[in-house]
Amino acid sequence: MTLLISNEVKFMTELDWDYWIAKQYVYTWQAAALVLGVNPRQIKFPRRDSAGELHFDRENFEGLFSDFKLKLDLLIEHAWMQNFSAQNMRVDLKRFLYWAHNVVKWDMPQKLLSFAKEINLQDLDESADDKASILLDERASLQLIWALRTMLKDHQFGKTDRELIYYLAKQYPDQSAFKRLALEMRLAEAQVAAES
C-alpha cells in the first residue's frame, strides 16, 4: 500500500487533471491509468499483436503494472454491460468514473474522486436523450436535402452533383454553407442518410 501511495503522489504531480477531466472520451487504457493516478502521457501508446491484444511497456508503470492490467481487464469486460463503452476502444469518461466509484468502488486519486462524486447519472442520461434527439433532427434534415437533390435532377444545372454544387456555390458565394467543399460533404451525408 505504501508503494501505491508514493507512486500516486509522484504521478499526480505530473498529471494535468483539468485536461483529463474535460475529455468526454478516453482510451480504455488511459481510463485505467487515471484511476491509479498514472499519467497516461507517460505511457507509450501500446502495441497491438496479430490477435488484437494490447502490449504495454511495463517500465512506464513503476511497479503498478499488475494493478493497471487488472483494472483494464475489468473495465473492458464491463464496458458494454455498464453502458460506458464508446467506439474504438474508448470509454465515456464520466460514465466510466461513475461506475468505478459507485459500482466497483475503486480507490482513485482525490482530484478524480471529487469529480466522480459529482457525476449524476440521471443528468448523463438526459444529455444522451438530448443528443439522440438532435441526431434524429439532423437525420431528418439530411433526408430532406436528399429528397430535394433528387427532385433537382431535372433542373438544367442539377443533372449531376458536380453541376449542382458549382451552380449553388456560384449563386451564393458569400454563404459558407454553399462553399463547394461544404456542399460536397453535405450531399454525401444526405445520400448516406437517405440510403440507410
Short mmCIF file of N, CA and C in Angstrom, two decimals:
data_model
loop_
_atom_site.label_atom_id
_atom_site.label_comp_id
_atom_site.label_asym_id
_atom_site.label_seq_id
_atom_site.Cartn_x
_atom_site.Cartn_y
_atom_site.Cartn_z
N MET A 1 0.82 -1.20 0.00
CA MET A 1 0.00 0.00 0.00
C MET A 1 0.86 1.26 0.00
N THR A 2 1.99 1.21 0.71
CA THR A 2 2.89 2.37 0.75
C THR A 2 3.43 2.68 -0.63
N LEU A 3 3.75 1.62 -1.39
CA LEU A 3 4.26 1.81 -2.75
C LEU A 3 3.23 2.53 -3.61
N LEU A 4 1.97 2.12 -3.50
CA LEU A 4 0.90 2.74 -4.28
C LEU A 4 0.76 4.22 -3.95
N ILE A 5 0.78 4.57 -2.67
CA ILE A 5 0.62 5.97 -2.27
C ILE A 5 1.79 6.81 -2.74
N SER A 6 3.02 6.31 -2.60
CA SER A 6 4.17 7.10 -3.03
C SER A 6 4.17 7.27 -4.54
N ASN A 7 3.82 6.24 -5.29
CA ASN A 7 3.74 6.36 -6.74
C ASN A 7 2.61 7.28 -7.14
N GLU A 8 1.47 7.18 -6.43
CA GLU A 8 0.33 8.04 -6.74
C GLU A 8 0.71 9.50 -6.60
N VAL A 9 1.40 9.84 -5.53
CA VAL A 9 1.82 11.22 -5.31
C VAL A 9 2.76 11.66 -6.41
N LYS A 10 3.69 10.77 -6.79
CA LYS A 10 4.64 11.11 -7.86
C LYS A 10 3.91 11.36 -9.17
N PHE A 11 2.98 10.44 -9.53
CA PHE A 11 2.26 10.58 -10.79
C PHE A 11 1.33 11.77 -10.77
N MET A 12 0.68 12.02 -9.63
CA MET A 12 -0.29 13.10 -9.55
C MET A 12 0.36 14.47 -9.78
N THR A 13 1.61 14.64 -9.39
CA THR A 13 2.26 15.92 -9.61
C THR A 13 2.46 16.19 -11.10
N GLU A 14 2.52 15.14 -11.89
CA GLU A 14 2.75 15.29 -13.32
C GLU A 14 1.45 15.37 -14.12
N LEU A 15 0.33 15.01 -13.50
CA LEU A 15 -0.93 14.93 -14.21
C LEU A 15 -1.64 16.28 -14.29
N ASP A 16 -2.15 16.60 -15.47
CA ASP A 16 -2.99 17.78 -15.64
C ASP A 16 -4.43 17.30 -15.53
N TRP A 17 -4.95 17.25 -14.30
CA TRP A 17 -6.27 16.69 -14.06
C TRP A 17 -7.36 17.45 -14.81
N ASP A 18 -7.25 18.77 -14.90
CA ASP A 18 -8.27 19.55 -15.59
C ASP A 18 -8.39 19.13 -17.06
N TYR A 19 -7.24 18.84 -17.67
CA TYR A 19 -7.23 18.39 -19.06
C TYR A 19 -7.98 17.06 -19.20
N TRP A 20 -7.65 16.11 -18.35
CA TRP A 20 -8.25 14.78 -18.46
C TRP A 20 -9.73 14.80 -18.10
N ILE A 21 -10.09 15.53 -17.08
CA ILE A 21 -11.49 15.57 -16.64
C ILE A 21 -12.37 16.24 -17.70
N ALA A 22 -11.80 17.15 -18.47
CA ALA A 22 -12.56 17.85 -19.51
C ALA A 22 -12.84 16.96 -20.73
N LYS A 23 -12.12 15.87 -20.86
CA LYS A 23 -12.30 15.00 -22.03
C LYS A 23 -13.57 14.18 -21.89
N GLN A 24 -14.29 14.04 -23.00
CA GLN A 24 -15.51 13.22 -22.96
C GLN A 24 -15.17 11.75 -23.12
N TYR A 25 -14.24 11.43 -24.02
CA TYR A 25 -13.86 10.05 -24.27
C TYR A 25 -12.36 9.88 -24.11
N VAL A 26 -11.97 8.75 -23.53
CA VAL A 26 -10.55 8.40 -23.41
C VAL A 26 -10.42 6.92 -23.78
N TYR A 27 -9.21 6.52 -24.15
CA TYR A 27 -8.97 5.10 -24.41
C TYR A 27 -9.14 4.32 -23.11
N THR A 28 -9.51 3.06 -23.24
CA THR A 28 -9.70 2.22 -22.06
C THR A 28 -8.45 2.21 -21.19
N TRP A 29 -7.29 2.10 -21.82
CA TRP A 29 -6.05 2.03 -21.05
C TRP A 29 -5.75 3.37 -20.36
N GLN A 30 -6.17 4.49 -20.96
CA GLN A 30 -5.99 5.78 -20.31
C GLN A 30 -6.88 5.87 -19.07
N ALA A 31 -8.10 5.37 -19.16
CA ALA A 31 -9.02 5.38 -18.02
C ALA A 31 -8.46 4.55 -16.87
N ALA A 32 -7.93 3.36 -17.18
CA ALA A 32 -7.36 2.51 -16.14
C ALA A 32 -6.15 3.18 -15.49
N ALA A 33 -5.35 3.86 -16.28
CA ALA A 33 -4.18 4.57 -15.74
C ALA A 33 -4.60 5.72 -14.84
N LEU A 34 -5.59 6.49 -15.26
CA LEU A 34 -6.05 7.63 -14.47
C LEU A 34 -6.54 7.21 -13.09
N VAL A 35 -7.28 6.11 -13.04
CA VAL A 35 -7.81 5.64 -11.76
C VAL A 35 -6.67 5.29 -10.80
N LEU A 36 -5.54 4.85 -11.34
CA LEU A 36 -4.38 4.54 -10.49
C LEU A 36 -3.52 5.77 -10.22
N GLY A 37 -3.82 6.89 -10.86
CA GLY A 37 -3.01 8.09 -10.68
C GLY A 37 -1.79 8.10 -11.58
N VAL A 38 -1.78 7.22 -12.59
CA VAL A 38 -0.68 7.16 -13.54
C VAL A 38 -0.99 8.10 -14.70
N ASN A 39 -0.05 8.93 -15.05
CA ASN A 39 -0.25 9.87 -16.15
C ASN A 39 -0.26 9.11 -17.47
N PRO A 40 -1.39 9.10 -18.20
CA PRO A 40 -1.44 8.38 -19.48
C PRO A 40 -0.41 8.88 -20.49
N ARG A 41 0.04 10.11 -20.33
CA ARG A 41 1.03 10.65 -21.28
C ARG A 41 2.41 10.04 -21.07
N GLN A 42 2.65 9.44 -19.92
CA GLN A 42 3.95 8.82 -19.71
C GLN A 42 3.95 7.38 -20.21
N ILE A 43 2.77 6.86 -20.56
CA ILE A 43 2.67 5.50 -21.09
C ILE A 43 2.80 5.57 -22.60
N LYS A 44 3.75 4.82 -23.11
CA LYS A 44 3.88 4.77 -24.57
C LYS A 44 2.63 4.10 -25.13
N PHE A 45 2.16 4.58 -26.28
CA PHE A 45 0.97 4.00 -26.89
C PHE A 45 1.21 2.51 -27.07
N PRO A 46 0.27 1.67 -26.64
CA PRO A 46 0.50 0.22 -26.67
C PRO A 46 0.61 -0.34 -28.09
N ARG A 47 1.38 -1.43 -28.18
CA ARG A 47 1.45 -2.18 -29.43
C ARG A 47 0.31 -3.18 -29.44
N ARG A 48 -0.20 -3.46 -30.61
CA ARG A 48 -1.27 -4.46 -30.75
C ARG A 48 -0.70 -5.63 -31.55
N ASP A 49 -0.83 -6.85 -31.01
CA ASP A 49 -0.33 -8.01 -31.74
C ASP A 49 -1.37 -8.48 -32.76
N SER A 50 -1.06 -9.54 -33.48
CA SER A 50 -1.94 -10.01 -34.56
C SER A 50 -3.29 -10.49 -34.03
N ALA A 51 -3.36 -10.86 -32.76
CA ALA A 51 -4.63 -11.30 -32.16
C ALA A 51 -5.43 -10.12 -31.61
N GLY A 52 -4.89 -8.90 -31.69
CA GLY A 52 -5.58 -7.72 -31.20
C GLY A 52 -5.28 -7.38 -29.76
N GLU A 53 -4.42 -8.16 -29.11
CA GLU A 53 -4.05 -7.94 -27.71
C GLU A 53 -3.12 -6.72 -27.59
N LEU A 54 -3.38 -5.86 -26.60
CA LEU A 54 -2.54 -4.69 -26.37
C LEU A 54 -1.34 -5.07 -25.50
N HIS A 55 -0.18 -4.53 -25.84
CA HIS A 55 1.03 -4.78 -25.06
C HIS A 55 1.64 -3.45 -24.65
N PHE A 56 1.96 -3.34 -23.36
CA PHE A 56 2.47 -2.11 -22.79
C PHE A 56 3.91 -2.31 -22.30
N ASP A 57 4.66 -1.23 -22.27
CA ASP A 57 5.99 -1.24 -21.70
C ASP A 57 5.83 -1.12 -20.18
N ARG A 58 6.14 -2.19 -19.46
CA ARG A 58 5.92 -2.24 -18.01
C ARG A 58 6.70 -1.17 -17.25
N GLU A 59 7.80 -0.70 -17.80
CA GLU A 59 8.62 0.30 -17.12
C GLU A 59 7.89 1.61 -16.92
N ASN A 60 6.86 1.87 -17.70
CA ASN A 60 6.11 3.11 -17.59
C ASN A 60 5.18 3.14 -16.38
N PHE A 61 5.06 2.03 -15.66
CA PHE A 61 4.10 1.94 -14.58
C PHE A 61 4.74 1.92 -13.20
N GLU A 62 6.05 1.87 -13.12
CA GLU A 62 6.80 1.90 -11.87
C GLU A 62 6.17 1.03 -10.77
N GLY A 63 6.00 -0.25 -11.09
CA GLY A 63 5.51 -1.19 -10.09
C GLY A 63 4.00 -1.34 -10.04
N LEU A 64 3.26 -0.58 -10.80
CA LEU A 64 1.79 -0.64 -10.76
C LEU A 64 1.19 -1.41 -11.94
N PHE A 65 2.05 -2.10 -12.72
CA PHE A 65 1.54 -2.72 -13.94
C PHE A 65 0.47 -3.77 -13.64
N SER A 66 0.66 -4.62 -12.64
CA SER A 66 -0.33 -5.67 -12.37
C SER A 66 -1.67 -5.04 -11.95
N ASP A 67 -1.65 -3.98 -11.14
CA ASP A 67 -2.88 -3.27 -10.78
C ASP A 67 -3.54 -2.65 -12.01
N PHE A 68 -2.71 -2.06 -12.86
CA PHE A 68 -3.21 -1.45 -14.10
C PHE A 68 -3.88 -2.50 -14.97
N LYS A 69 -3.22 -3.62 -15.18
CA LYS A 69 -3.74 -4.67 -16.05
C LYS A 69 -5.05 -5.23 -15.50
N LEU A 70 -5.13 -5.41 -14.20
CA LEU A 70 -6.35 -5.90 -13.58
C LEU A 70 -7.51 -4.93 -13.80
N LYS A 71 -7.26 -3.65 -13.58
CA LYS A 71 -8.31 -2.64 -13.78
C LYS A 71 -8.70 -2.55 -15.25
N LEU A 72 -7.72 -2.61 -16.13
CA LEU A 72 -8.01 -2.54 -17.56
C LEU A 72 -8.87 -3.72 -18.00
N ASP A 73 -8.53 -4.91 -17.55
CA ASP A 73 -9.31 -6.10 -17.91
C ASP A 73 -10.75 -6.00 -17.41
N LEU A 74 -10.94 -5.57 -16.17
CA LEU A 74 -12.29 -5.42 -15.62
C LEU A 74 -13.08 -4.33 -16.35
N LEU A 75 -12.40 -3.25 -16.63
CA LEU A 75 -13.02 -2.13 -17.35
C LEU A 75 -13.52 -2.60 -18.72
N ILE A 76 -12.68 -3.30 -19.47
CA ILE A 76 -13.06 -3.78 -20.80
C ILE A 76 -14.21 -4.78 -20.70
N GLU A 77 -14.14 -5.66 -19.71
CA GLU A 77 -15.18 -6.68 -19.53
C GLU A 77 -16.55 -6.06 -19.23
N HIS A 78 -16.58 -4.98 -18.49
CA HIS A 78 -17.85 -4.38 -18.07
C HIS A 78 -18.31 -3.20 -18.92
N ALA A 79 -17.49 -2.74 -19.84
CA ALA A 79 -17.80 -1.51 -20.58
C ALA A 79 -19.16 -1.55 -21.27
N TRP A 80 -19.46 -2.62 -21.99
CA TRP A 80 -20.74 -2.69 -22.70
C TRP A 80 -21.90 -2.88 -21.74
N MET A 81 -21.71 -3.77 -20.78
CA MET A 81 -22.81 -4.07 -19.85
C MET A 81 -23.18 -2.85 -19.00
N GLN A 82 -22.20 -2.05 -18.65
CA GLN A 82 -22.45 -0.90 -17.77
C GLN A 82 -22.69 0.39 -18.54
N ASN A 83 -22.72 0.30 -19.87
CA ASN A 83 -23.09 1.42 -20.73
C ASN A 83 -22.11 2.59 -20.67
N PHE A 84 -20.80 2.30 -20.59
CA PHE A 84 -19.84 3.40 -20.71
C PHE A 84 -18.87 3.18 -21.86
N SER A 85 -19.15 2.17 -22.68
CA SER A 85 -18.29 1.90 -23.81
C SER A 85 -18.55 2.90 -24.94
N ALA A 86 -17.49 3.25 -25.64
CA ALA A 86 -17.60 4.08 -26.84
C ALA A 86 -16.86 3.33 -27.95
N GLN A 87 -16.84 3.86 -29.12
CA GLN A 87 -16.20 3.18 -30.24
C GLN A 87 -14.68 3.23 -30.12
N ASN A 88 -14.03 2.31 -30.84
CA ASN A 88 -12.57 2.28 -31.00
C ASN A 88 -11.81 2.20 -29.68
N MET A 89 -12.22 1.27 -28.82
CA MET A 89 -11.52 1.04 -27.55
C MET A 89 -11.51 2.28 -26.66
N ARG A 90 -12.56 3.06 -26.72
CA ARG A 90 -12.69 4.25 -25.87
C ARG A 90 -13.85 4.07 -24.91
N VAL A 91 -13.84 4.88 -23.86
CA VAL A 91 -14.95 4.89 -22.91
C VAL A 91 -15.40 6.33 -22.69
N ASP A 92 -16.66 6.46 -22.34
CA ASP A 92 -17.20 7.74 -21.91
C ASP A 92 -16.65 7.95 -20.50
N LEU A 93 -15.80 8.94 -20.32
CA LEU A 93 -15.08 9.10 -19.07
C LEU A 93 -16.01 9.30 -17.87
N LYS A 94 -17.04 10.11 -18.02
CA LYS A 94 -17.94 10.37 -16.89
C LYS A 94 -18.70 9.10 -16.50
N ARG A 95 -19.22 8.39 -17.48
CA ARG A 95 -19.95 7.16 -17.17
C ARG A 95 -19.02 6.12 -16.55
N PHE A 96 -17.79 6.04 -17.07
CA PHE A 96 -16.82 5.11 -16.50
C PHE A 96 -16.51 5.46 -15.05
N LEU A 97 -16.27 6.74 -14.77
CA LEU A 97 -15.94 7.15 -13.41
C LEU A 97 -17.10 6.92 -12.46
N TYR A 98 -18.31 7.11 -12.95
CA TYR A 98 -19.49 6.82 -12.13
C TYR A 98 -19.48 5.34 -11.74
N TRP A 99 -19.23 4.47 -12.71
CA TRP A 99 -19.17 3.03 -12.45
C TRP A 99 -18.02 2.68 -11.51
N ALA A 100 -16.85 3.24 -11.78
CA ALA A 100 -15.66 2.94 -10.98
C ALA A 100 -15.86 3.36 -9.52
N HIS A 101 -16.51 4.49 -9.31
CA HIS A 101 -16.70 4.99 -7.94
C HIS A 101 -17.90 4.34 -7.25
N ASN A 102 -19.05 4.29 -7.92
CA ASN A 102 -20.29 3.86 -7.27
C ASN A 102 -20.57 2.37 -7.34
N VAL A 103 -20.07 1.69 -8.37
CA VAL A 103 -20.38 0.28 -8.51
C VAL A 103 -19.25 -0.60 -7.97
N VAL A 104 -18.03 -0.42 -8.51
CA VAL A 104 -16.93 -1.28 -8.05
C VAL A 104 -16.13 -0.65 -6.93
N LYS A 105 -16.41 0.62 -6.65
CA LYS A 105 -15.81 1.33 -5.51
C LYS A 105 -14.28 1.28 -5.49
N TRP A 106 -13.69 1.60 -6.65
CA TRP A 106 -12.24 1.64 -6.76
C TRP A 106 -11.70 2.86 -6.02
N ASP A 107 -10.55 2.69 -5.39
CA ASP A 107 -9.81 3.84 -4.87
C ASP A 107 -9.26 4.61 -6.06
N MET A 108 -9.22 5.92 -5.93
CA MET A 108 -8.66 6.74 -7.01
C MET A 108 -8.10 8.02 -6.40
N PRO A 109 -7.25 8.70 -7.14
CA PRO A 109 -6.69 9.97 -6.64
C PRO A 109 -7.79 10.96 -6.26
N GLN A 110 -7.51 11.79 -5.29
CA GLN A 110 -8.50 12.69 -4.71
C GLN A 110 -9.18 13.59 -5.75
N LYS A 111 -8.42 14.15 -6.66
CA LYS A 111 -8.99 15.05 -7.68
C LYS A 111 -10.01 14.30 -8.54
N LEU A 112 -9.68 13.07 -8.91
CA LEU A 112 -10.58 12.26 -9.72
C LEU A 112 -11.78 11.82 -8.89
N LEU A 113 -11.55 11.48 -7.64
CA LEU A 113 -12.62 11.07 -6.74
C LEU A 113 -13.63 12.21 -6.54
N SER A 114 -13.14 13.41 -6.33
CA SER A 114 -14.03 14.58 -6.17
C SER A 114 -14.91 14.75 -7.40
N PHE A 115 -14.30 14.59 -8.57
CA PHE A 115 -15.05 14.72 -9.82
C PHE A 115 -16.08 13.59 -9.94
N ALA A 116 -15.68 12.36 -9.63
CA ALA A 116 -16.57 11.19 -9.74
C ALA A 116 -17.77 11.33 -8.81
N LYS A 117 -17.57 11.88 -7.63
CA LYS A 117 -18.66 12.03 -6.66
C LYS A 117 -19.74 13.00 -7.15
N GLU A 118 -19.37 13.93 -8.01
CA GLU A 118 -20.32 14.94 -8.50
C GLU A 118 -21.10 14.48 -9.73
N ILE A 119 -20.75 13.33 -10.28
CA ILE A 119 -21.41 12.86 -11.50
C ILE A 119 -22.80 12.36 -11.17
N ASN A 120 -23.79 12.88 -11.90
CA ASN A 120 -25.18 12.50 -11.72
C ASN A 120 -25.60 11.68 -12.95
N LEU A 121 -25.86 10.41 -12.75
CA LEU A 121 -26.20 9.52 -13.86
C LEU A 121 -27.46 9.97 -14.58
N GLN A 122 -28.42 10.50 -13.86
CA GLN A 122 -29.66 10.97 -14.49
C GLN A 122 -29.36 12.12 -15.46
N ASP A 123 -28.48 13.03 -15.06
CA ASP A 123 -28.10 14.13 -15.96
C ASP A 123 -27.41 13.59 -17.21
N LEU A 124 -26.59 12.57 -17.04
CA LEU A 124 -25.91 11.96 -18.20
C LEU A 124 -26.93 11.33 -19.14
N ASP A 125 -27.94 10.66 -18.57
CA ASP A 125 -28.97 10.03 -19.40
C ASP A 125 -29.79 11.08 -20.13
N GLU A 126 -30.13 12.19 -19.46
CA GLU A 126 -30.88 13.27 -20.11
C GLU A 126 -30.06 13.89 -21.23
N SER A 127 -28.77 14.05 -20.98
CA SER A 127 -27.87 14.58 -22.01
C SER A 127 -27.83 13.65 -23.21
N ALA A 128 -27.79 12.34 -22.95
CA ALA A 128 -27.79 11.36 -24.04
C ALA A 128 -29.09 11.43 -24.83
N ASP A 129 -30.22 11.61 -24.13
CA ASP A 129 -31.51 11.75 -24.82
C ASP A 129 -31.53 12.99 -25.69
N ASP A 130 -30.98 14.10 -25.18
CA ASP A 130 -30.91 15.33 -25.97
C ASP A 130 -30.07 15.13 -27.22
N LYS A 131 -28.94 14.45 -27.06
CA LYS A 131 -28.07 14.19 -28.22
C LYS A 131 -28.78 13.31 -29.23
N ALA A 132 -29.52 12.31 -28.75
CA ALA A 132 -30.24 11.42 -29.66
C ALA A 132 -31.30 12.21 -30.43
N SER A 133 -31.98 13.13 -29.75
CA SER A 133 -32.99 13.96 -30.40
C SER A 133 -32.36 14.85 -31.48
N ILE A 134 -31.21 15.41 -31.16
CA ILE A 134 -30.50 16.25 -32.13
C ILE A 134 -30.09 15.43 -33.35
N LEU A 135 -29.62 14.21 -33.10
CA LEU A 135 -29.22 13.34 -34.21
C LEU A 135 -30.41 12.97 -35.09
N LEU A 136 -31.57 12.73 -34.47
CA LEU A 136 -32.77 12.43 -35.26
C LEU A 136 -33.17 13.63 -36.11
N ASP A 137 -33.10 14.84 -35.54
CA ASP A 137 -33.40 16.05 -36.31
C ASP A 137 -32.43 16.22 -37.47
N GLU A 138 -31.16 15.95 -37.19
CA GLU A 138 -30.14 16.07 -38.23
C GLU A 138 -30.41 15.06 -39.35
N ARG A 139 -30.76 13.85 -38.97
CA ARG A 139 -31.07 12.81 -39.97
C ARG A 139 -32.26 13.23 -40.83
N ALA A 140 -33.29 13.79 -40.21
CA ALA A 140 -34.46 14.25 -40.97
C ALA A 140 -34.07 15.36 -41.94
N SER A 141 -33.19 16.26 -41.50
CA SER A 141 -32.73 17.34 -42.37
C SER A 141 -31.95 16.78 -43.56
N LEU A 142 -31.10 15.81 -43.29
CA LEU A 142 -30.33 15.21 -44.37
C LEU A 142 -31.23 14.48 -45.38
N GLN A 143 -32.26 13.81 -44.86
CA GLN A 143 -33.19 13.14 -45.77
C GLN A 143 -33.95 14.15 -46.63
N LEU A 144 -34.29 15.29 -46.04
CA LEU A 144 -34.94 16.35 -46.81
C LEU A 144 -34.01 16.88 -47.89
N ILE A 145 -32.75 17.10 -47.53
CA ILE A 145 -31.76 17.57 -48.52
C ILE A 145 -31.67 16.58 -49.68
N TRP A 146 -31.64 15.30 -49.37
CA TRP A 146 -31.51 14.31 -50.44
C TRP A 146 -32.78 14.24 -51.30
N ALA A 147 -33.94 14.42 -50.68
CA ALA A 147 -35.19 14.43 -51.45
C ALA A 147 -35.19 15.62 -52.42
N LEU A 148 -34.75 16.78 -51.93
CA LEU A 148 -34.65 17.96 -52.81
C LEU A 148 -33.62 17.74 -53.90
N ARG A 149 -32.52 17.10 -53.55
CA ARG A 149 -31.48 16.83 -54.54
C ARG A 149 -32.04 15.93 -55.65
N THR A 150 -32.81 14.94 -55.25
CA THR A 150 -33.40 14.02 -56.23
C THR A 150 -34.35 14.77 -57.16
N MET A 151 -35.13 15.70 -56.60
CA MET A 151 -36.05 16.48 -57.41
C MET A 151 -35.30 17.37 -58.41
N LEU A 152 -34.13 17.85 -58.01
CA LEU A 152 -33.37 18.76 -58.87
C LEU A 152 -32.62 18.06 -60.01
N LYS A 153 -32.74 16.76 -60.08
CA LYS A 153 -32.08 16.03 -61.19
C LYS A 153 -32.61 16.52 -62.54
N ASP A 154 -33.83 17.06 -62.54
CA ASP A 154 -34.42 17.57 -63.79
C ASP A 154 -34.06 19.02 -64.06
N HIS A 155 -33.44 19.70 -63.10
CA HIS A 155 -33.04 21.10 -63.27
C HIS A 155 -31.86 21.17 -64.25
N GLN A 156 -31.81 22.22 -65.03
CA GLN A 156 -30.76 22.31 -66.05
C GLN A 156 -29.35 22.31 -65.47
N PHE A 157 -29.20 22.81 -64.23
CA PHE A 157 -27.88 22.81 -63.60
C PHE A 157 -27.73 21.73 -62.52
N GLY A 158 -28.67 20.79 -62.48
CA GLY A 158 -28.64 19.81 -61.42
C GLY A 158 -28.59 18.37 -61.86
N LYS A 159 -28.24 18.14 -63.11
CA LYS A 159 -28.24 16.76 -63.60
C LYS A 159 -27.20 15.90 -62.88
N THR A 160 -26.08 16.51 -62.50
CA THR A 160 -25.08 15.79 -61.70
C THR A 160 -24.82 16.58 -60.42
N ASP A 161 -24.28 15.91 -59.43
CA ASP A 161 -23.95 16.59 -58.18
C ASP A 161 -22.93 17.70 -58.45
N ARG A 162 -22.00 17.43 -59.30
CA ARG A 162 -20.94 18.41 -59.61
C ARG A 162 -21.53 19.70 -60.17
N GLU A 163 -22.47 19.55 -61.12
CA GLU A 163 -23.11 20.72 -61.71
C GLU A 163 -23.90 21.51 -60.67
N LEU A 164 -24.64 20.79 -59.83
CA LEU A 164 -25.45 21.46 -58.82
C LEU A 164 -24.57 22.19 -57.81
N ILE A 165 -23.51 21.55 -57.38
CA ILE A 165 -22.59 22.17 -56.41
C ILE A 165 -21.98 23.43 -57.01
N TYR A 166 -21.53 23.35 -58.24
CA TYR A 166 -20.94 24.51 -58.90
C TYR A 166 -21.96 25.64 -59.01
N TYR A 167 -23.19 25.29 -59.40
CA TYR A 167 -24.25 26.29 -59.56
C TYR A 167 -24.57 26.97 -58.22
N LEU A 168 -24.76 26.19 -57.16
CA LEU A 168 -25.10 26.76 -55.85
C LEU A 168 -23.95 27.60 -55.28
N ALA A 169 -22.73 27.13 -55.45
CA ALA A 169 -21.57 27.89 -54.96
C ALA A 169 -21.47 29.23 -55.68
N LYS A 170 -21.80 29.25 -56.95
CA LYS A 170 -21.74 30.48 -57.73
C LYS A 170 -22.90 31.42 -57.37
N GLN A 171 -24.08 30.87 -57.10
CA GLN A 171 -25.25 31.67 -56.77
C GLN A 171 -25.15 32.32 -55.39
N TYR A 172 -24.49 31.62 -54.43
CA TYR A 172 -24.42 32.09 -53.04
C TYR A 172 -22.96 32.14 -52.57
N PRO A 173 -22.14 32.97 -53.18
CA PRO A 173 -20.71 32.98 -52.87
C PRO A 173 -20.37 33.48 -51.46
N ASP A 174 -21.25 34.23 -50.83
CA ASP A 174 -20.95 34.79 -49.51
C ASP A 174 -21.41 33.91 -48.35
N GLN A 175 -22.03 32.78 -48.63
CA GLN A 175 -22.53 31.91 -47.57
C GLN A 175 -21.64 30.66 -47.44
N SER A 176 -21.12 30.48 -46.25
CA SER A 176 -20.17 29.37 -46.04
C SER A 176 -20.81 28.00 -46.27
N ALA A 177 -22.10 27.88 -46.03
CA ALA A 177 -22.77 26.60 -46.23
C ALA A 177 -22.83 26.21 -47.71
N PHE A 178 -22.59 27.19 -48.59
CA PHE A 178 -22.66 26.93 -50.03
C PHE A 178 -21.28 26.91 -50.68
N LYS A 179 -20.24 26.81 -49.88
CA LYS A 179 -18.91 26.61 -50.45
C LYS A 179 -18.86 25.20 -51.02
N ARG A 180 -18.04 25.00 -52.02
CA ARG A 180 -18.05 23.71 -52.73
C ARG A 180 -17.76 22.53 -51.81
N LEU A 181 -16.75 22.63 -50.98
CA LEU A 181 -16.41 21.51 -50.10
C LEU A 181 -17.55 21.21 -49.12
N ALA A 182 -18.16 22.26 -48.56
CA ALA A 182 -19.27 22.07 -47.62
C ALA A 182 -20.45 21.40 -48.32
N LEU A 183 -20.74 21.81 -49.55
CA LEU A 183 -21.84 21.20 -50.29
C LEU A 183 -21.54 19.74 -50.63
N GLU A 184 -20.31 19.45 -51.02
CA GLU A 184 -19.94 18.07 -51.34
C GLU A 184 -20.14 17.17 -50.12
N MET A 185 -19.67 17.64 -48.97
CA MET A 185 -19.80 16.84 -47.76
C MET A 185 -21.27 16.67 -47.36
N ARG A 186 -22.02 17.74 -47.45
CA ARG A 186 -23.43 17.69 -47.04
C ARG A 186 -24.24 16.75 -47.94
N LEU A 187 -23.99 16.81 -49.24
CA LEU A 187 -24.71 15.92 -50.16
C LEU A 187 -24.32 14.46 -49.92
N ALA A 188 -23.05 14.22 -49.65
CA ALA A 188 -22.61 12.85 -49.34
C ALA A 188 -23.28 12.34 -48.08
N GLU A 189 -23.34 13.17 -47.03
CA GLU A 189 -24.02 12.78 -45.78
C GLU A 189 -25.51 12.54 -46.04
N ALA A 190 -26.11 13.39 -46.85
CA ALA A 190 -27.54 13.24 -47.15
C ALA A 190 -27.82 11.95 -47.90
N GLN A 191 -26.94 11.60 -48.81
CA GLN A 191 -27.13 10.35 -49.54
C GLN A 191 -27.04 9.14 -48.61
N VAL A 192 -26.06 9.16 -47.72
CA VAL A 192 -25.91 8.06 -46.76
C VAL A 192 -27.14 7.97 -45.87
N ALA A 193 -27.65 9.11 -45.38
CA ALA A 193 -28.83 9.11 -44.51
C ALA A 193 -30.05 8.60 -45.23
N ALA A 194 -30.17 8.94 -46.50
CA ALA A 194 -31.33 8.51 -47.28
C ALA A 194 -31.29 7.02 -47.59
N GLU A 195 -30.09 6.49 -47.73
CA GLU A 195 -29.95 5.08 -48.13
C GLU A 195 -29.93 4.14 -46.94
N SER A 196 -29.80 4.67 -45.72
CA SER A 196 -29.75 3.77 -44.56
C SER A 196 -31.06 3.73 -43.80
#
